[in-house]
Amino acid sequence: METSREMNENANRKRGGEVPKRVPELLAPAGHVESFHAALENGADAVYLGLKRLNARAAATNFTLDELAVLIPYAHKRGALVYVTLNSVVAASELPGVLDLLKSLSDLHADGLIVQDPGVFHLVRKFFPDLPLHGSTLMAVHNHAGVNQLERMGARRVVLARELTLEEVACIAARTRLELEVFIHGALCFSYSGLCLASSFRGGHSGLRGECVQPCRLRFRQGRNEGFSLSCNDLCALALLPGLKKMRIAGFKIEGRMKQADYIGLVVKAYRMVLDAPPESERGAVARAREMLAESPSRRLTAGYLSGDFNAEILTPHRSGSSGLWVGTVKAVKGKQIVVALRRDIQSGDRLRPESTAGKERAAFTVSGVLPAAQGSRPGESAGMEAVLPVEGDFRVGERLFKVGGRTDSASAIWQKIRRETPEGLPYARRFPGGGKPWEVRREEVVEARRQEETLVLKIGRFQELAGAFRSPARWVMLTASRSNLERMAKQRLDESRMKRFVWSLPPLLSEKDIEYYRPAVKWFIEKRFLAWEVNNWGNFEFFPDRGQTRLVAGYRFNLRNRAALEALRDEGCARAVLSVEITGEELDHLGRESSGAPLIVPVHAWPPLFISRLKPRLSEEKPFFTPRKEAYFCRTSGGITHIYGDQPMNWFDRLPLLRSMGFRSFLIDLSEGAGDVRGGEKEMEELLKDFRQARSPEGTSSFNFDRHS
């Protein structure tokens, strides 16, 4: 059987290797053709871009397959590579379209496919082994164990989580052999990428599906304190680049598929200067590059998590959450004109984004003209003065205006240039030859699954709740594998009947230092016949070299929402899987019809953290804080990790009859997490089990996305 490395090498030979790779690469984002062109013109070695669907920047202009068929050869002629982001979580009904898309991308010889959903991994390995796979940062790979697992799954490259220090990146690079990619510039999220549920919970706009509405950028209030408590500054690793160049890193990545072309060109040019500088000139190159970036639209620039003191650098609550250069404030609104007190010069063609007084970013607009507000002032030399801007739309006094882009060549002019050079695009098929159904649904399997006895899984977070959980009717009892729980359990003995019911649940975040504790701990418990484990991150798999000895369950953090993803986890030894808490009722119905429900566990009660972060915001724990819309959150920090919860758990008890009619027979009640003092406890457990038996959802709970359309 081929190793992943041999598969990658063979794929390279099949593809012809038209474009030699530069190591390290400088990767630039392209949300539209203007930024694509600006990236190449200013020295990018590779460009990453998304198609019109199934990518994690759905709000960008993005590209069609016909456009991609022209852009790839255009980039190759300039010695640059094109990576395609297919990094959205895939809904159950979308799989046939994904197969069609993969067939097209295989024909077009995309240089890499950036992927989050394990189902896409599964389909590429099975049907399109010539497509190089890159694990997206949304897979939350944050340790060497996760990198090694993705290599076993056939990845060529892993985009590391942005929440890593310089020392952690160096450690991962030293302990792995797969290509690594790190972000060096652009926006930072408060939560670990791939673990954020906030946008989805509040309005159904899943960040895992490219629809994030950035709730972390809002102004929050807690008591008398108010500010942008969760809004992060922007990353700038220019000063660290000389050291990063010495590590085993394949690609340096710039964030910004929503950015304007002039911003992309300037940032690429600045980093190109430093990357190309010889060692004796690096300090001067960094200084010149910093001067160039001083006028680029951004938030405050910091070294991000790469800095040892990231808590002091990343969060500045008194600053606006908006990106861009603050150029002025609306002083008056007069019909279709606004009077602006200017802090910086602006001119026709600039792109400005208003920010409401509550801190909410609004849609950007293009300046069509700058008129003097007083005699003696001249447009274009107006900083410190007032100017009048003709506008369309609703503006209010006090709103701040941020410059997010300037005048660039028009998209039509750039497309004319590209098509003159590559008049004939690459040929490609638009349909998967198997008709989009790579597996057959056998009715007898579905019928047999629906006859199986119902299984209740009860998950708790504290050792002292274990006795009450075992007294419940749950067939399986899961306990979070925290250090304290592991150490207390090591001193206990479970009888055989309880051992058969017991499941350890591994944490979704384990640092490099944590792995040194968990690897021998897991091995010790397996030797003591604790054989059932829930895994919640790709790095967890490395603790189980003998998958035949243990019984693995894939937790909801894998965001499983389609059959191919379930097959991928089954390939890794997971006999059962917990479906995503973001899943909709429509998707559940689709999954119930197309597959046997036996291995699928539906979470029917959970209070998951909406944000999980290494940052400690200036907020009091357990005391509610509010958005301008009065939405409440609670904060709790433990072990260097901050969990922020909504004010309601999700609960689908009243949907149990419907779920059973769909064919599901396994349900999870998760009491391991939650806000306030109501988390856990035998009394709550008993009340919830009663509600479960009666198929009744308690008051003060949320249906999350169940009733939303996929």
XYZ file of C-alpha atoms in Angstrom:
710
model
C 0.000 0.000 0.000
C 1.305 3.459 -0.898
C 2.242 5.866 1.877
C 0.881 9.394 1.637
C 4.347 10.652 0.683
C 4.563 8.136 -2.188
C 1.052 9.125 -3.253
C 2.098 12.780 -3.338
C 5.267 12.058 -5.311
C 3.342 9.950 -7.822
C 0.734 12.691 -8.129
C 3.506 15.189 -8.884
C 4.856 12.973 -11.651
C 1.386 12.531 -13.150
C 0.792 16.260 -13.150
C 4.016 16.926 -14.981
C 5.435 19.357 -12.413
C 5.046 22.334 -14.786
C 5.781 24.930 -12.109
C 8.764 24.435 -9.783
C 7.882 25.265 -6.196
C 9.729 27.920 -4.247
C 10.373 27.084 -0.618
C 9.209 28.844 1.357
C 6.323 30.079 -0.754
C 4.665 33.422 -0.281
C 0.914 32.800 -0.573
C -1.522 35.606 -1.272
C -5.326 35.644 -1.125
C -7.603 36.500 -4.025
C -11.302 37.154 -3.501
C -11.650 38.687 -6.982
C -9.610 39.023 -10.151
C -8.199 42.430 -9.165
C -6.483 40.989 -6.080
C -5.398 37.907 -8.061
C -3.623 40.158 -10.550
C -2.155 42.393 -7.822
C -0.753 39.371 -5.980
C 1.070 38.038 -9.043
C 2.323 41.462 -10.125
C 3.903 42.034 -6.712
C 5.692 38.719 -6.334
C 3.390 36.071 -4.842
C 4.611 32.507 -5.390
C 1.093 31.145 -5.046
C -2.452 32.459 -4.895
C -5.297 30.817 -3.008
C -8.857 31.485 -4.074
C -12.370 30.142 -3.711
C -15.118 29.160 -6.091
C -18.655 30.473 -5.897
C -19.627 27.880 -3.287
C -18.160 25.596 -0.629
C -15.413 27.891 0.555
C -14.880 29.679 3.870
C -15.220 33.194 2.409
C -18.672 32.986 0.873
C -19.054 36.788 0.903
C -16.093 37.342 -1.438
C -16.681 37.711 -5.194
C -14.892 34.391 -5.817
C -14.541 32.630 -9.171
C -16.320 30.329 -11.599
C -14.779 27.161 -13.007
C -14.535 28.805 -16.438
C -12.570 31.665 -14.892
C -10.340 29.229 -13.028
C -9.638 27.433 -16.321
C -8.036 30.662 -17.544
C -6.382 31.796 -14.301
C -4.415 28.603 -13.701
C -2.414 28.701 -16.961
C -2.012 32.477 -16.597
C -0.438 31.996 -13.161
C 1.684 29.071 -14.321
C 3.214 31.187 -17.086
C 4.432 33.496 -14.335
C 5.836 30.657 -12.268
C 3.050 30.857 -9.680
C 0.739 28.180 -8.289
C -3.019 28.298 -7.731
C -4.572 26.678 -4.668
C -8.357 26.287 -4.500
C -10.184 26.595 -1.181
C -12.861 23.946 -0.848
C -12.764 24.489 2.883
C -16.402 24.667 3.883
C -18.171 22.002 5.923
C -20.292 20.036 3.449
C -23.998 19.455 4.070
C -25.421 15.990 3.385
C -27.289 17.019 0.226
C -24.228 18.740 -1.275
C -22.120 15.605 -1.836
C -23.120 15.028 -5.489
C -22.144 18.619 -6.285
C -18.837 18.156 -4.454
C -18.019 15.129 -6.612
C -18.763 17.134 -9.754
C -16.561 19.957 -8.489
C -13.684 17.625 -7.623
C -13.832 16.099 -11.091
C -13.549 19.572 -12.646
C -10.651 20.589 -10.374
C -8.844 17.352 -11.145
C -9.155 18.013 -14.882
C -7.915 21.587 -14.365
C -4.878 20.329 -12.395
C -5.342 22.681 -9.468
C -2.011 22.873 -7.657
C -3.607 22.214 -4.283
C -6.981 21.831 -2.639
C -7.419 23.455 0.799
C -9.921 21.311 2.695
C -11.689 21.287 6.072
C -14.348 18.582 5.748
C -13.055 15.003 6.234
C -15.634 13.913 3.665
C -13.733 15.800 0.968
C -10.531 14.061 2.115
C -12.330 10.742 1.704
C -13.644 11.519 -1.787
C -10.309 12.862 -3.052
C -8.390 9.822 -1.803
C -10.935 7.439 -3.322
C -11.614 9.049 -6.703
C -9.095 11.851 -7.384
C -5.661 10.879 -5.960
C -3.978 13.346 -8.337
C -5.399 16.313 -6.379
C -2.921 17.493 -3.699
C -4.701 17.928 -0.363
C -3.920 20.743 2.073
C -5.487 20.579 5.534
C -7.198 23.917 6.230
C -6.571 25.912 9.393
C -10.258 25.203 10.101
C -9.228 21.630 10.947
C -7.689 23.141 14.113
C -4.385 21.275 13.793
C -2.322 22.708 16.643
C 0.214 20.001 17.541
C 2.573 17.563 15.832
C 0.177 14.661 16.433
C -2.476 16.358 14.300
C 0.020 16.953 11.488
C 1.072 13.308 11.536
C -2.553 12.156 11.429
C -3.324 14.289 8.369
C -0.242 12.866 6.682
C -1.647 9.371 7.254
C -4.893 10.579 5.673
C -3.085 11.633 2.499
C -2.501 15.353 3.037
C 0.494 16.956 1.385
C 0.399 20.102 3.515
C -1.205 21.338 6.738
C -2.108 24.946 7.441
C -1.349 25.236 11.150
C -3.719 26.897 13.578
C -3.011 30.609 13.981
C -3.114 30.224 17.767
C 0.466 28.935 18.072
C 3.558 30.575 19.525
C 6.857 30.730 17.691
C 8.254 28.013 19.958
C 5.277 25.735 19.287
C 5.603 26.179 15.525
C 9.312 25.309 15.777
C 8.508 22.218 17.853
C 5.903 21.000 15.370
C 8.277 21.597 12.455
C 10.993 19.577 14.199
C 8.687 16.624 14.976
C 6.947 16.239 11.597
C 7.891 15.800 7.947
C 4.750 17.012 6.156
C 4.739 20.433 4.480
C 3.661 23.141 6.934
C 2.035 26.477 6.216
C 1.682 29.358 8.681
C -0.168 32.673 8.580
C 2.112 35.694 8.714
C -0.248 38.615 8.076
C -3.903 39.562 8.358
C -6.928 39.242 10.584
C -7.015 37.094 13.710
C -10.065 35.423 15.234
C -10.777 35.421 18.957
C -11.670 31.733 18.855
C -9.592 28.875 17.536
C -10.455 28.533 13.862
C -12.733 25.555 13.350
C -14.018 25.636 16.943
C -16.178 28.772 16.767
C -19.961 28.349 16.891
C -20.964 31.914 17.788
C -22.085 33.165 14.366
C -24.020 29.968 13.747
C -25.711 29.906 17.157
C -27.000 33.482 17.027
C -28.253 33.570 13.458
C -27.489 30.372 11.592
C -24.529 31.920 9.728
C -21.898 29.245 10.208
C -18.267 30.298 10.133
C -17.484 26.682 9.203
C -19.487 27.249 6.010
C -18.002 30.632 5.154
C -20.874 32.727 6.490
C -19.392 34.269 9.653
C -20.914 37.631 10.608
C -18.043 38.343 13.039
C -19.857 38.521 16.383
C -16.472 38.830 18.105
C -16.045 42.299 16.519
C -19.035 43.752 18.378
C -18.931 46.209 21.249
C -19.841 44.374 24.476
C -21.052 45.690 27.816
C -20.567 44.140 31.240
C -21.851 46.299 34.074
C -20.390 49.761 33.560
C -17.562 48.525 31.364
C -17.979 48.669 27.614
C -15.622 47.925 24.748
C -14.537 45.613 21.940
C -13.654 42.887 24.425
C -13.200 40.043 21.917
C -11.986 41.960 18.846
C -8.435 41.018 17.886
C -5.778 43.202 16.339
C -4.204 42.103 13.057
C -1.187 39.852 12.645
C 2.063 41.184 11.192
C 5.065 38.848 11.366
C 7.510 40.984 9.368
C 10.006 41.233 12.229
C 9.836 37.481 12.831
C 10.265 36.490 9.200
C 14.073 36.121 9.314
C 13.696 33.534 12.077
C 10.705 31.817 10.464
C 12.685 31.442 7.220
C 15.107 29.150 9.054
C 12.360 26.737 10.128
C 11.046 23.863 8.053
C 8.040 25.802 6.735
C 6.768 25.385 3.178
C 4.472 28.385 2.949
C 3.967 31.830 4.477
C 0.341 32.841 4.135
C -1.322 36.256 3.949
C -4.971 36.421 5.074
C -7.450 38.630 3.214
C -9.770 37.227 0.561
C -12.195 40.014 1.481
C -9.513 42.707 0.993
C -9.094 45.134 -1.878
C -6.461 44.708 -4.586
C -4.274 47.646 -3.588
C -4.003 46.241 -0.049
C -3.051 42.770 -1.353
C -0.439 44.202 -3.694
C 1.153 46.331 -0.983
C 1.309 43.517 1.580
C 2.725 41.015 -0.923
C 5.364 43.545 -2.000
C 6.398 44.210 1.614
C 6.817 40.540 2.506
C 8.501 39.758 -0.810
C 11.124 42.362 0.038
C 11.933 40.704 3.359
C 11.831 37.137 2.040
C 14.268 37.998 -0.757
C 16.670 39.977 1.414
C 20.046 38.339 2.136
C 20.815 37.830 5.850
C 22.979 40.943 6.110
C 20.180 43.134 4.700
C 17.187 41.651 6.524
C 16.996 44.274 9.275
C 16.853 47.120 6.783
C 14.324 45.282 4.626
C 12.061 44.774 7.639
C 12.229 48.494 8.467
C 11.365 49.517 4.901
C 8.545 46.977 4.738
C 7.096 48.321 8.003
C 7.008 51.817 6.517
C 5.147 50.481 3.486
C 2.530 48.760 5.628
C 1.959 51.808 7.832
C -0.488 53.167 5.254
C -2.252 49.872 4.541
C -5.852 49.489 5.741
C -5.772 47.272 8.822
C -6.397 47.095 12.520
C -3.502 47.666 14.880
C -0.612 45.406 13.800
C 0.856 42.937 16.306
C 2.967 39.788 16.292
C -0.186 37.884 17.255
C 0.184 34.530 18.962
C 3.735 34.253 17.642
C 4.646 36.698 20.390
C 5.303 35.238 23.819
C 3.048 37.864 25.398
C 0.104 37.481 23.049
C -2.512 38.420 25.651
C -0.999 41.900 25.922
C -0.677 42.309 22.149
C -3.821 40.940 20.546
C -6.732 42.415 22.512
C -7.180 46.179 22.923
C -10.849 46.633 23.919
C -10.780 50.426 23.637
C -10.043 50.194 19.906
C -12.655 49.777 17.204
C -13.226 46.307 15.870
C -13.284 47.577 12.284
C -10.486 46.993 9.819
C -9.041 49.730 7.643
C -7.576 53.185 8.069
C -9.792 55.483 10.109
C -10.129 58.445 7.742
C -13.005 60.425 9.208
C -16.229 60.732 11.183
C -19.690 61.685 9.916
C -20.554 65.126 11.352
C -23.803 65.819 9.496
C -26.196 64.157 7.050
C -27.796 66.364 4.411
C -29.974 64.362 2.060
C -27.684 62.459 -0.285
C -24.559 64.091 1.109
C -22.608 63.625 4.321
C -20.246 66.085 5.977
C -17.133 64.298 7.194
C -14.453 65.516 9.598
C -11.342 64.066 7.953
C -8.305 62.606 9.720
C -6.596 61.532 6.480
C -6.781 62.513 2.833
C -9.284 60.662 0.676
C -9.996 60.828 -3.043
C -12.441 59.590 -5.645
C -12.192 55.844 -6.117
C -11.362 55.078 -2.471
C -13.425 52.351 -0.816
C -14.785 53.379 2.591
C -16.590 51.228 5.158
C -18.830 52.890 7.749
C -18.829 51.641 11.331
C -21.936 52.213 13.424
C -21.648 53.814 16.859
C -22.269 50.299 18.289
C -19.150 49.023 16.497
C -20.918 47.150 13.681
C -19.199 47.146 10.282
C -21.518 48.138 7.422
C -21.256 47.658 3.670
C -18.425 49.539 1.984
C -18.999 52.166 -0.706
C -16.860 53.857 -3.356
C -16.168 57.567 -3.042
C -17.560 59.232 -6.170
C -16.330 62.699 -5.287
C -14.798 64.815 -2.495
C -16.228 68.339 -2.199
C -14.812 71.042 0.078
C -17.062 71.876 3.016
C -15.654 75.374 3.356
C -14.111 77.968 1.091
C -10.368 77.848 0.746
C -10.011 74.105 1.179
C -9.096 71.865 -1.723
C -10.170 68.256 -2.330
C -7.253 65.839 -1.935
C -5.563 68.041 0.668
C -8.290 67.844 3.259
C -6.851 66.045 6.299
C -7.860 67.927 9.414
C -10.687 69.654 7.575
C -14.271 68.862 6.698
C -15.395 67.531 3.336
C -18.698 66.679 1.694
C -19.210 63.258 0.108
C -22.102 62.402 -2.235
C -23.533 59.085 -0.980
C -26.390 56.627 -1.407
C -27.904 54.860 1.575
C -28.489 55.483 5.242
C -25.783 57.281 7.246
C -25.875 58.609 10.789
C -23.984 61.269 12.689
C -21.114 59.797 14.689
C -20.370 56.905 12.362
C -16.687 56.448 11.606
C -15.409 55.849 8.087
C -12.551 53.426 7.419
C -10.624 53.243 4.173
C -10.445 49.623 3.036
C -9.169 50.112 -0.510
C -8.190 52.542 -3.215
C -8.510 52.994 -6.945
C -7.304 50.000 -8.981
C -7.601 48.747 -12.538
C -11.126 47.639 -13.334
C -11.999 43.962 -13.276
C -13.006 44.074 -16.951
C -9.632 45.531 -17.986
C -7.770 42.832 -16.044
C -9.908 40.056 -17.517
C -9.198 41.410 -21.024
C -5.478 41.262 -20.309
C -5.663 37.721 -18.928
C -7.797 36.404 -21.775
C -5.556 37.990 -24.415
C -2.699 35.949 -22.990
C -4.704 32.755 -22.400
C -7.530 32.881 -24.963
C -8.380 29.207 -24.517
C -8.982 27.952 -21.032
C -8.085 24.474 -19.891
C -10.677 21.811 -20.752
C -12.571 20.121 -17.932
C -15.582 17.933 -17.282
C -18.517 19.331 -15.327
C -19.929 16.045 -14.053
C -18.589 13.167 -12.033
C -18.893 10.095 -14.288
C -20.555 8.043 -11.555
C -23.546 10.373 -11.525
C -22.761 11.764 -8.084
C -23.655 8.501 -6.257
C -20.436 6.675 -5.369
C -22.247 4.327 -2.977
C -25.542 2.567 -3.013
C -27.999 2.788 -0.143
C -29.193 -0.714 0.698
C -32.715 -0.590 2.018
C -32.249 -3.700 4.142
C -29.437 -1.965 6.098
C -31.652 1.027 6.867
C -34.549 -1.181 7.923
C -32.303 -3.283 10.171
C -30.811 -0.151 11.782
C -34.269 1.177 12.624
C -35.088 -2.053 14.450
C -32.135 -1.700 16.792
C -32.581 -0.896 20.450
C -32.326 2.773 21.356
C -29.060 3.959 22.894
C -28.719 6.909 25.257
C -25.255 8.405 25.789
C -24.744 10.629 28.835
C -21.661 12.842 28.942
C -20.417 14.536 32.120
C -17.464 16.763 32.919
C -16.671 16.061 36.574
C -15.630 12.895 38.336
C -18.030 13.496 41.248
C -20.989 13.184 38.838
C -19.965 9.683 37.773
C -21.963 7.746 40.373
C -25.190 9.533 39.444
C -24.520 8.989 35.738
C -24.088 5.257 36.277
C -27.451 5.160 38.082
C -29.084 6.650 34.974
C -30.535 4.488 32.165
C -27.724 5.610 29.814
C -26.062 2.723 28.012
C -22.834 4.711 27.745
C -21.425 7.175 30.248
C -18.768 9.554 28.930
C -16.401 11.492 31.188
C -14.152 14.353 30.027
C -10.525 13.214 30.179
C -9.239 16.230 32.063
C -6.047 15.755 34.085
C -7.942 15.846 37.371
C -10.483 13.279 36.161
C -7.779 10.981 34.822
C -5.845 11.113 38.073
C -8.910 10.496 40.236
C -10.033 7.596 38.045
C -6.557 6.043 38.248
C -7.205 5.496 41.967
C -10.615 3.879 41.419
C -11.829 0.487 40.290
C -14.906 -0.028 38.134
C -16.731 -3.332 38.097
C -17.109 -5.129 34.780
C -20.637 -3.868 34.091
C -19.569 -0.245 34.533
C -16.397 -0.724 32.502
C -18.553 -1.798 29.553
C -20.549 1.425 29.832
C -17.644 3.822 30.409
C -16.126 6.068 27.698
C -13.313 8.606 28.102
C -13.762 11.855 26.120
C -10.500 13.503 25.060
C -10.257 17.336 24.935
C -10.285 19.096 21.545
C -7.210 21.148 22.506
C -3.927 19.574 23.597
C -0.726 21.600 23.379
C 2.662 20.102 22.624
C 3.332 19.975 26.382
C -0.072 18.364 27.032
C 0.729 15.538 24.600
C 3.684 14.485 26.731
C 1.226 13.937 29.582
C -1.669 12.418 27.633
C 0.205 9.880 25.512
C 1.420 7.751 28.470
C -1.827 8.401 30.381
C -3.977 7.033 27.540
C -1.640 4.059 27.140
C -1.866 3.300 30.883
C -5.666 3.343 30.861
C -5.848 1.152 27.756
C -3.645 -1.376 29.533
C -6.171 -1.250 32.393
C -8.898 -2.215 29.859
C -10.433 1.253 29.410
C -11.002 0.626 25.721
C -13.728 3.123 24.706
C -12.616 6.690 23.847
C -14.214 9.715 22.234
C -11.770 11.661 20.044
C -12.344 15.372 19.402
C -9.353 16.526 17.356
C -7.196 14.985 14.654
C -4.239 14.913 17.035
C -6.147 12.576 19.391
C -5.761 9.668 16.964
C -2.016 9.367 17.561
C -2.722 7.991 21.041
C -4.247 4.862 19.479
C -1.672 3.099 17.275
C -3.634 -0.169 17.593
C -7.096 0.841 16.408
C -8.286 -2.751 16.542
C -7.826 -2.871 20.320
C -9.949 0.179 21.166
C -13.478 1.393 20.428
C -13.305 4.960 19.130
C -16.157 7.452 18.857
C -15.782 10.630 16.784
C -17.034 13.636 18.787
C -19.087 16.534 17.485
C -15.978 18.736 17.094
C -15.266 16.969 13.775
C -18.362 18.775 12.417
C -19.721 15.680 10.674
C -22.648 16.514 8.392
C -22.418 14.148 5.414
C -21.962 10.471 4.647
C -18.486 10.829 3.139
C -17.258 12.477 6.346
C -18.653 9.567 8.347
C -16.845 7.151 6.038
C -13.607 9.087 6.576
C -13.873 8.722 10.354
C -14.768 5.062 9.975
C -11.561 4.623 7.967
C -9.714 6.010 10.994
C -11.240 3.437 13.331
C -14.357 5.239 14.616
C -17.195 2.747 14.762
C -19.593 5.487 15.888
C -19.763 9.235 15.428
C -21.548 12.177 17.044
C -23.048 14.480 14.440
C -22.316 18.215 14.382
C -24.297 20.387 16.789
C -24.685 22.836 13.873
C -26.590 20.335 11.741
C -30.124 21.137 10.562
C -33.234 18.982 10.605
C -33.149 18.844 6.801
C -29.654 17.380 6.866
C -30.625 14.858 9.529
C -33.548 13.711 7.404
C -31.227 13.316 4.424
C -28.697 11.306 6.458
C -31.416 9.119 7.929
C -32.695 8.235 4.465
C -29.350 7.562 2.830
C -27.503 5.588 5.506
C -28.009 3.164 8.322
C -28.535 5.186 11.479
C -26.788 2.733 13.815
C -23.354 4.409 13.998
C -24.796 7.939 14.145
C -25.249 9.658 17.501
C -27.474 12.737 17.488
C -26.714 15.358 20.164
C -30.101 16.301 21.630
C -28.863 18.397 24.557
C -25.582 20.293 24.867
C -24.246 23.625 26.066
C -21.165 23.983 23.874
C -18.791 26.933 24.150
C -19.401 29.368 21.311
C -15.822 30.656 21.481
C -12.725 28.718 22.614
C -9.636 30.902 22.912
C -6.115 31.176 24.303
C -6.843 34.831 25.021
C -8.080 36.095 28.377
C -10.436 39.032 27.797
C -10.959 41.741 30.397
C -14.268 40.298 31.526
C -15.454 39.045 34.891
C -16.119 35.331 34.893
C -19.653 33.949 35.274
C -21.100 37.473 35.080
C -23.119 38.066 31.897
C -21.926 40.489 29.238
C -24.105 41.727 26.399
C -24.085 42.693 22.733
C -25.900 45.864 21.576
C -28.871 43.563 20.832
C -28.923 42.408 24.478
C -27.647 38.926 23.642
C -25.966 37.504 26.736
C -22.691 35.587 27.037
C -20.755 34.098 29.938
C -16.989 33.702 30.232
C -14.958 31.040 32.030
C -11.154 30.583 31.911
C -9.377 27.424 33.026
C -5.953 26.020 32.238
C -5.093 28.952 29.995
C -8.170 28.406 27.784
C -11.180 30.739 27.733
C -14.623 29.309 27.046
C -17.464 31.705 26.234
C -21.008 30.362 26.354
C -24.356 31.641 25.211
C -27.137 32.065 27.729
C -29.032 28.954 26.571
C -28.165 25.319 25.907
C -29.361 23.621 22.735
C -32.107 21.046 23.239
C -33.995 18.816 20.796
C -36.007 16.657 23.203
C -39.265 17.805 21.585
C -37.863 16.644 18.222
C -37.209 13.089 19.446
C -40.328 11.588 17.783
C -39.282 13.183 14.495
C -35.681 11.993 14.875
C -36.868 8.462 15.587
C -39.059 8.563 12.478
C -35.942 9.524 10.510
C -34.307 6.304 11.704
C -31.999 7.551 14.451
C -31.596 5.339 17.487
C -28.646 6.851 19.398
C -28.869 10.148 21.289
C -26.390 12.197 23.341
C -27.179 14.298 26.398
C -24.047 16.344 27.036
C -23.773 17.841 30.532
C -20.008 18.263 30.434
C -20.045 22.008 29.721
C -22.204 25.073 30.221
C -22.532 28.530 31.711
C -23.050 29.488 35.347
C -23.611 27.082 38.227
C -26.270 25.025 36.467
C -23.689 22.848 34.731
C -23.878 19.226 35.818
C -25.236 18.039 39.125
C -27.414 15.023 39.821
C -30.599 17.074 40.191
C -30.237 18.623 36.751
C -29.376 15.203 35.375
C -32.563 13.664 36.781
C -34.754 16.509 35.505
C -33.262 16.331 32.029
C -33.661 12.558 31.862
C -37.306 12.998 32.806
C -37.755 15.567 30.027
C -35.960 13.199 27.644
C -38.364 10.352 28.468
C -41.323 12.674 27.899
C -39.836 14.178 24.700
C -40.260 17.660 26.185
C -37.746 20.489 25.760
C -37.245 22.531 28.949
C -37.916 26.252 28.939
C -34.925 28.485 28.299
C -33.333 26.233 25.694
C -32.529 26.786 22.027
C -33.276 24.613 18.992
C -30.023 25.989 17.463
C -30.122 25.283 13.699
C -32.672 22.452 13.681
C -35.431 24.428 11.949
C -33.157 26.388 9.626
C -32.614 25.507 5.982
C -29.294 23.937 5.032
